[in-house]
Short mmCIF file of C-alpha atoms in Angstrom, two decimals:
data_model
loop_
_atom_site.label_atom_id
_atom_site.label_comp_id
_atom_site.label_asym_id
_atom_site.label_seq_id
_atom_site.Cartn_x
_atom_site.Cartn_y
_atom_site.Cartn_z
CA UNK Q 1 34.49 201.41 16.50
CA UNK Q 2 31.08 201.22 17.28
CA UNK Q 3 30.93 203.93 20.61
CA UNK Q 4 28.05 206.72 21.01
CA UNK Q 5 28.16 209.23 23.50
CA UNK Q 6 25.05 210.47 24.71
CA UNK Q 7 25.76 213.00 27.64
CA UNK Q 8 23.99 215.92 27.01
CA UNK Q 9 27.21 218.11 26.69
CA UNK Q 10 28.87 215.22 24.47
CA UNK Q 11 31.38 215.10 27.85
CA UNK Q 12 32.74 212.09 27.61
CA UNK Q 13 35.88 211.19 29.09
CA UNK Q 14 38.31 211.13 26.69
CA UNK Q 15 39.60 208.10 24.88
CA UNK Q 16 36.53 206.76 25.49
CA UNK Q 17 36.10 204.99 21.92
CA UNK Q 18 39.01 203.70 21.27
CA UNK Q 19 38.59 201.61 24.75
CA UNK Q 20 34.82 200.89 24.06
CA UNK Q 21 35.76 201.38 20.47
CA UNK Q 22 36.93 197.38 20.47
CA UNK Q 23 33.75 195.99 21.72
CA UNK Q 24 31.67 193.84 24.88
CA UNK Q 25 33.78 191.03 24.29
CA UNK Q 26 37.33 191.97 24.19
CA UNK Q 27 39.07 191.10 26.65
CA UNK Q 28 42.45 192.44 27.90
CA UNK Q 29 45.60 190.60 28.11
CA UNK Q 30 46.52 189.91 31.48
CA UNK Q 31 50.08 191.23 32.91
CA UNK Q 32 51.19 188.05 33.62
CA UNK Q 33 50.34 185.08 30.82
CA UNK Q 34 49.50 181.44 32.72
CA UNK Q 35 51.86 179.92 34.37
CA UNK Q 36 52.87 176.76 36.49
CA UNK Q 37 50.90 178.32 39.71
CA UNK Q 38 47.40 178.30 37.34
CA UNK Q 39 47.85 175.28 35.79
CA UNK Q 40 46.02 173.88 39.12
CA UNK Q 41 42.53 173.98 38.82
CA UNK Q 42 42.53 174.31 34.51
CA UNK Q 43 43.79 170.36 36.05
CA UNK Q 44 41.28 169.75 38.08
CA UNK Q 45 38.59 170.64 35.84
CA UNK Q 46 39.88 168.72 32.59
CA UNK Q 47 41.40 165.62 34.69
CA UNK Q 48 37.74 164.97 36.40
CA UNK Q 49 36.16 165.74 32.81
CA UNK Q 50 38.28 162.97 31.44
CA UNK Q 51 37.73 160.61 34.09
CA UNK Q 52 33.81 161.30 33.53
CA UNK Q 53 34.03 160.22 30.19
CA UNK Q 54 35.68 157.24 30.57
CA UNK Q 55 34.43 156.44 33.75
CA UNK Q 56 30.53 156.52 31.97
CA UNK Q 57 31.17 155.70 27.75
CA UNK Q 58 28.53 153.73 26.35
CA UNK Q 59 26.53 153.71 29.59
CA UNK Q 60 23.35 155.52 29.11
CA UNK Q 61 19.71 155.28 31.56
CA UNK Q 62 16.92 155.58 31.21
CA UNK Q 63 16.28 158.19 32.52
CA UNK Q 64 19.27 160.03 30.67
CA UNK Q 65 17.49 158.76 27.02
CA UNK Q 66 14.35 161.14 27.42
CA UNK Q 67 16.09 163.75 29.28
CA UNK Q 68 19.37 164.02 27.05
CA UNK Q 69 19.10 167.08 24.76
CA UNK Q 70 17.14 169.27 27.46
CA UNK Q 71 19.54 171.42 29.68
CA UNK Q 72 17.76 171.12 32.30
CA UNK Q 73 19.65 169.53 34.96
CA UNK Q 74 22.00 170.17 38.17
CA UNK Q 75 25.62 170.40 37.48
CA UNK Q 76 26.97 167.14 39.65
CA UNK Q 77 30.67 168.05 42.40
CA UNK Q 78 31.28 164.01 41.70
CA UNK Q 79 34.30 161.76 40.63
CA UNK Q 80 35.37 158.72 40.09
CA UNK Q 81 38.36 157.83 42.63
CA UNK Q 82 41.85 156.36 41.71
CA UNK Q 83 39.61 152.91 42.12
CA UNK Q 84 37.48 153.71 39.64
CA UNK Q 85 39.34 155.05 36.77
CA UNK Q 86 41.83 152.35 34.59
CA UNK Q 87 45.34 153.47 35.54
CA UNK Q 88 45.62 154.50 31.39
CA UNK Q 89 44.03 157.08 32.08
CA UNK Q 90 45.21 158.86 35.10
CA UNK Q 91 48.99 158.01 33.36
CA UNK Q 92 48.12 160.25 30.35
CA UNK Q 93 46.64 163.37 32.37
CA UNK Q 94 49.76 163.14 34.31
CA UNK Q 95 51.91 162.81 31.37
CA UNK Q 96 50.24 165.38 29.75
CA UNK Q 97 50.14 167.94 32.46
CA UNK Q 98 54.03 167.73 33.11
CA UNK Q 99 54.82 168.06 29.24
CA UNK Q 100 52.71 171.87 29.62
CA UNK Q 101 54.67 172.41 32.57
CA UNK Q 102 57.66 172.30 31.29
CA UNK Q 103 56.23 174.63 27.97
CA UNK Q 104 54.10 177.27 30.38
CA UNK Q 105 56.35 179.69 31.43
CA UNK Q 106 55.21 183.41 33.67
CA UNK Q 107 56.56 185.82 31.90
CA UNK Q 108 55.72 189.97 31.34
CA UNK Q 109 52.74 189.68 28.61
CA UNK Q 110 52.49 192.20 25.54
CA UNK Q 111 49.00 194.09 26.20
CA UNK Q 112 46.25 194.05 23.56
CA UNK Q 113 46.30 198.21 25.11
CA UNK Q 114 48.15 201.43 24.74
CA UNK Q 115 48.50 204.02 27.44
CA UNK Q 116 46.23 205.74 26.91
CA UNK Q 117 42.62 203.01 26.76
CA UNK Q 118 45.27 201.11 29.66
CA UNK Q 119 44.98 204.27 31.65
CA UNK Q 120 40.98 205.20 30.88
CA UNK Q 121 40.73 201.32 31.44
CA UNK Q 122 42.13 201.80 35.70
CA UNK Q 123 40.09 204.99 36.41
CA UNK Q 124 36.53 204.69 35.13
CA UNK Q 125 36.15 201.68 37.77
CA UNK Q 126 36.58 205.07 41.10
CA UNK Q 127 34.26 207.46 38.75
CA UNK Q 128 30.82 206.97 39.40
CA UNK Q 129 29.79 209.98 37.20
CA UNK Q 130 28.95 207.62 33.90
CA UNK Q 131 27.79 204.28 32.81
CA UNK Q 132 28.10 202.53 29.91
CA UNK Q 133 25.58 200.71 28.72
CA UNK Q 134 24.70 198.85 25.84
CA UNK Q 135 22.93 200.05 22.77
CA UNK Q 136 20.25 198.05 21.95
CA UNK Q 137 19.92 195.86 17.77
CA UNK Q 138 23.78 194.61 19.14
CA UNK Q 139 25.24 199.04 18.10
CA UNK Q 140 28.28 199.04 20.22
CA UNK Q 141 28.68 200.63 23.64
CA UNK Q 142 26.69 203.93 24.94
CA UNK Q 143 28.21 206.80 27.44
CA UNK Q 144 25.35 208.09 29.59
CA UNK Q 145 25.36 209.90 33.03
CA UNK Q 146 24.36 208.12 36.16
CA UNK Q 147 21.97 210.55 36.36
CA UNK Q 148 20.50 210.86 33.69
CA UNK Q 149 20.20 206.91 33.00
CA UNK Q 150 18.96 207.28 36.41
CA UNK Q 151 15.82 208.96 35.09
CA UNK Q 152 15.38 206.72 31.80
CA UNK Q 153 14.92 204.19 33.97
CA UNK Q 154 12.63 205.89 35.84
CA UNK Q 155 10.47 207.14 32.89
CA UNK Q 156 9.27 202.94 33.08
CA UNK Q 157 9.00 202.45 36.48
CA UNK Q 158 7.19 205.48 36.69
CA UNK Q 159 4.68 204.56 34.07
CA UNK Q 160 1.47 203.26 36.36
CA UNK Q 161 -0.36 201.71 33.71
CA UNK Q 162 2.25 198.99 33.42
CA UNK Q 163 4.24 199.05 36.50
CA UNK Q 164 2.35 199.13 39.81
CA UNK Q 165 5.71 200.08 43.03
CA UNK Q 166 5.32 198.09 46.14
CA UNK Q 167 6.68 198.41 49.19
CA UNK Q 168 9.55 195.84 50.39
CA UNK Q 169 7.41 194.57 52.43
CA UNK Q 170 3.91 193.50 49.38
CA UNK Q 171 7.56 192.29 47.24
CA UNK Q 172 9.28 190.51 49.99
CA UNK Q 173 5.82 189.18 50.47
CA UNK Q 174 4.81 187.92 46.74
CA UNK Q 175 8.14 185.84 47.13
CA UNK Q 176 7.11 183.27 49.45
CA UNK Q 177 3.22 183.33 47.71
CA UNK Q 178 5.04 182.72 44.07
CA UNK Q 179 7.83 180.75 46.46
CA UNK Q 180 5.50 178.27 47.61
CA UNK Q 181 3.26 177.78 44.05
CA UNK Q 182 6.63 176.86 42.55
CA UNK Q 183 7.27 174.78 44.60
CA UNK Q 184 4.05 172.78 45.18
CA UNK Q 185 3.58 172.90 41.27
CA UNK Q 186 6.33 170.52 42.00
CA UNK Q 187 4.94 168.64 43.72
CA UNK Q 188 3.01 167.15 42.43
CA UNK Q 189 3.80 166.87 38.60
CA UNK Q 190 7.78 165.30 39.33
CA UNK Q 191 7.39 162.07 38.15
CA UNK Q 192 6.01 163.28 35.00
CA UNK Q 193 8.52 166.07 34.20
CA UNK Q 194 11.18 164.35 35.01
CA UNK Q 195 14.08 164.22 37.85
CA UNK Q 196 16.85 166.05 36.22
CA UNK Q 197 14.00 169.59 35.28
CA UNK Q 198 12.64 168.37 38.95
CA UNK Q 199 16.09 168.41 40.88
CA UNK Q 200 17.27 172.31 38.54
CA UNK Q 201 13.63 174.34 39.34
CA UNK Q 202 14.03 173.13 42.83
CA UNK Q 203 17.63 174.32 43.23
CA UNK Q 204 17.76 177.15 41.37
CA UNK Q 205 14.42 178.54 43.59
CA UNK Q 206 16.39 177.72 46.56
CA UNK Q 207 19.34 179.45 45.21
CA UNK Q 208 17.74 182.70 45.23
CA UNK Q 209 16.05 182.62 48.26
CA UNK Q 210 18.51 184.86 49.77
CA UNK Q 211 17.95 187.44 46.63
CA UNK Q 212 14.66 186.13 45.19
CA UNK Q 213 14.34 189.87 42.33
CA UNK Q 214 14.51 190.28 38.77
CA UNK Q 215 16.90 192.76 37.89
CA UNK Q 216 15.52 195.76 35.07
CA UNK Q 217 18.22 197.75 32.66
CA UNK Q 218 17.28 199.94 29.80
CA UNK Q 219 18.96 199.41 26.24
CA UNK Q 220 19.39 202.58 23.77
CA UNK Q 221 17.85 202.86 20.38
CA UNK Q 222 20.08 204.78 19.04
CA UNK Q 223 18.77 203.46 16.18
CA UNK Q 224 15.83 205.05 16.45
CA UNK Q 225 17.31 208.62 16.77
CA UNK Q 226 17.19 211.58 19.82
CA UNK Q 227 13.62 212.64 20.84
CA UNK Q 228 12.12 216.08 20.55
CA UNK Q 229 12.48 216.14 24.24
CA UNK Q 230 16.16 216.21 23.89
CA UNK Q 231 16.34 212.26 25.70
CA UNK Q 232 16.58 208.87 23.81
CA UNK Q 233 14.27 206.34 24.22
CA UNK Q 234 15.37 203.16 25.83
CA UNK Q 235 13.63 199.96 25.76
CA UNK Q 236 13.55 198.06 29.17
CA UNK Q 237 14.33 195.17 30.35
CA UNK Q 238 13.27 192.39 33.50
CA UNK Q 239 15.20 190.14 33.91
CA UNK Q 240 14.61 187.12 35.40
CA UNK Q 241 17.40 185.15 35.40
CA UNK Q 242 19.01 185.33 38.82
CA UNK Q 243 14.37 185.93 40.14
CA UNK Q 244 13.01 182.28 41.90
CA UNK Q 245 10.63 181.22 38.39
CA UNK Q 246 13.03 181.41 35.78
CA UNK Q 247 13.96 177.75 36.16
CA UNK Q 248 10.78 177.06 36.37
CA UNK Q 249 10.12 179.67 32.54
CA UNK Q 250 13.35 177.21 31.27
CA UNK Q 251 11.21 174.14 32.37
CA UNK Q 252 7.73 176.05 30.45
CA UNK Q 253 10.35 177.18 27.03
CA UNK Q 254 10.92 173.34 26.14
CA UNK Q 255 8.06 172.45 26.81
CA UNK Q 256 6.35 174.89 24.12
CA UNK Q 257 9.42 174.08 21.36
CA UNK Q 258 7.46 171.43 20.47
CA UNK Q 259 3.91 173.76 19.59
CA UNK Q 260 5.93 176.20 18.12
CA UNK Q 261 7.31 174.34 15.54
CA UNK Q 262 4.31 173.68 14.36
CA UNK Q 263 2.74 176.65 13.65
CA UNK Q 264 2.35 177.54 10.06
CA UNK Q 265 4.80 181.25 10.47
CA UNK Q 266 7.23 179.16 12.00
CA UNK Q 267 11.02 179.39 10.54
CA UNK Q 268 14.44 178.28 12.30
CA UNK Q 269 15.95 181.14 12.11
CA UNK Q 270 17.49 184.19 10.38
CA UNK Q 271 19.30 181.47 7.31
CA UNK Q 272 16.18 179.90 7.35
CA UNK Q 273 13.71 182.91 6.70
CA UNK Q 274 16.42 184.17 4.13
CA UNK Q 275 16.02 180.49 1.85
CA UNK Q 276 12.39 181.87 1.92
CA UNK Q 277 11.75 184.77 1.04
CA UNK Q 278 14.87 184.17 -1.49
CA UNK Q 279 12.24 181.25 -3.09
CA UNK Q 280 9.47 183.90 -3.34
CA UNK Q 281 8.39 186.33 -6.12
CA UNK Q 282 7.18 189.65 -6.31
CA UNK Q 283 4.52 191.39 -8.53
CA UNK Q 284 6.70 194.64 -10.23
CA UNK Q 285 3.64 196.66 -8.34
CA UNK Q 286 4.46 194.34 -5.01
CA UNK Q 287 6.25 195.96 -2.31
CA UNK Q 288 7.40 193.66 0.39
CA UNK Q 289 7.27 195.26 4.42
CA UNK Q 290 7.86 194.66 7.73
CA UNK Q 291 6.11 195.78 9.93
CA UNK Q 292 6.66 196.19 15.01
CA UNK Q 293 4.36 196.24 17.94
CA UNK Q 294 4.29 199.29 20.21
CA UNK Q 295 4.44 197.80 23.99
CA UNK Q 296 3.21 194.16 23.27
CA UNK Q 297 3.83 192.41 25.79
CA UNK Q 298 2.79 194.92 28.13
CA UNK Q 299 -0.13 195.63 26.48
CA UNK Q 300 -1.22 192.13 26.32
CA UNK Q 301 -4.18 191.21 28.98
CA UNK Q 302 -3.21 188.44 31.15
CA UNK Q 303 -6.00 186.74 31.88
CA UNK Q 304 -7.29 186.60 27.79
CA UNK Q 305 -3.72 185.46 27.29
CA UNK Q 306 -3.83 181.98 29.27
CA UNK Q 307 -7.09 181.23 28.22
CA UNK Q 308 -6.88 181.20 25.36
CA UNK Q 309 -3.25 179.51 24.98
CA UNK Q 310 -4.30 177.14 27.24
CA UNK Q 311 -7.68 176.15 24.84
CA UNK Q 312 -4.72 176.16 22.00
CA UNK Q 313 -2.91 173.66 24.79
CA UNK Q 314 -5.82 171.54 25.44
CA UNK Q 315 -6.59 170.93 21.69
CA UNK Q 316 -2.91 170.08 20.84
CA UNK Q 317 -3.49 165.63 20.14
CA UNK Q 318 0.38 166.48 20.32
CA UNK Q 319 0.59 166.54 24.01
CA UNK Q 320 -0.63 163.93 27.01
CA UNK Q 321 -3.66 166.12 28.69
CA UNK Q 322 -1.12 165.03 32.11
CA UNK Q 323 1.47 166.90 30.54
CA UNK Q 324 -1.23 169.97 29.38
CA UNK Q 325 -2.12 170.83 32.75
CA UNK Q 326 1.35 170.38 34.34
CA UNK Q 327 1.83 173.24 31.54
CA UNK Q 328 -0.64 175.82 32.33
CA UNK Q 329 -0.72 175.66 35.66
CA UNK Q 330 2.96 176.60 34.55
CA UNK Q 331 2.27 179.73 33.09
CA UNK Q 332 -0.11 180.51 36.06
CA UNK Q 333 1.84 181.26 37.75
#
């Protein structure tokens, strides 16, 4: 079981390893299995999905042909009505769920936790003393004290060479400017990026206006070992999933994929890398090695980097000039 007690006095609650060692993907069995009453939501989703598959079978618009591989779209809530759906679809779905209702009985489920694990799981949400963040490299959950985690986060955020502290007023002013820049970019390149990407970005921006900032957290580098000062090294993570420019960043990622694939250093995944490495022949006195960069992204000079990347994109012949400028302007935002 992978669990790491990183508290200085090894004071993590008893049985933590038995519980958190099950992994972050472990799901406790509900006390009651799915019964007839809970089939309603499943029925609605299944019925809608089935109707949509039948309704649009064999159809594909020109916009869909251009965007069918893209994940940038707003999920529709529209459902074909009974009049728009063949009667055999409605009959089959109703018959299928009637049979399911006969199978699903509301009984007590068998738990997949022992009593000690269940007791700890029930107690931890009301205990503010400990946090259980993930270790870096997927090495499992850790136990740290709340104040310890705050101190480890501040090690990064108090580094004035990398981070700048803003007042709440300044931060909100920056988000207002950012929002205006994204909307202006959308209006300028609406026809170029297509309606699906346009709606996806605009919907995401509007949905995050009330809480426009990203999230900051750390992962513990237990594979590096403890520092001389007795503290564990951490990897800072600035997540922008809930921030204003996140959706624009996803469009940039998709736009860069064709350029990524033509790079000499590109390989699809670790399996392809292994295939490449298996074909290499080394001299008896050769020594393969790997290298890493320390704080690579925070040490990059933003303006020179954007200028160099912009020059590379403009000189590339596989992309239209208008899309090149749209991509470059999006990266600047």
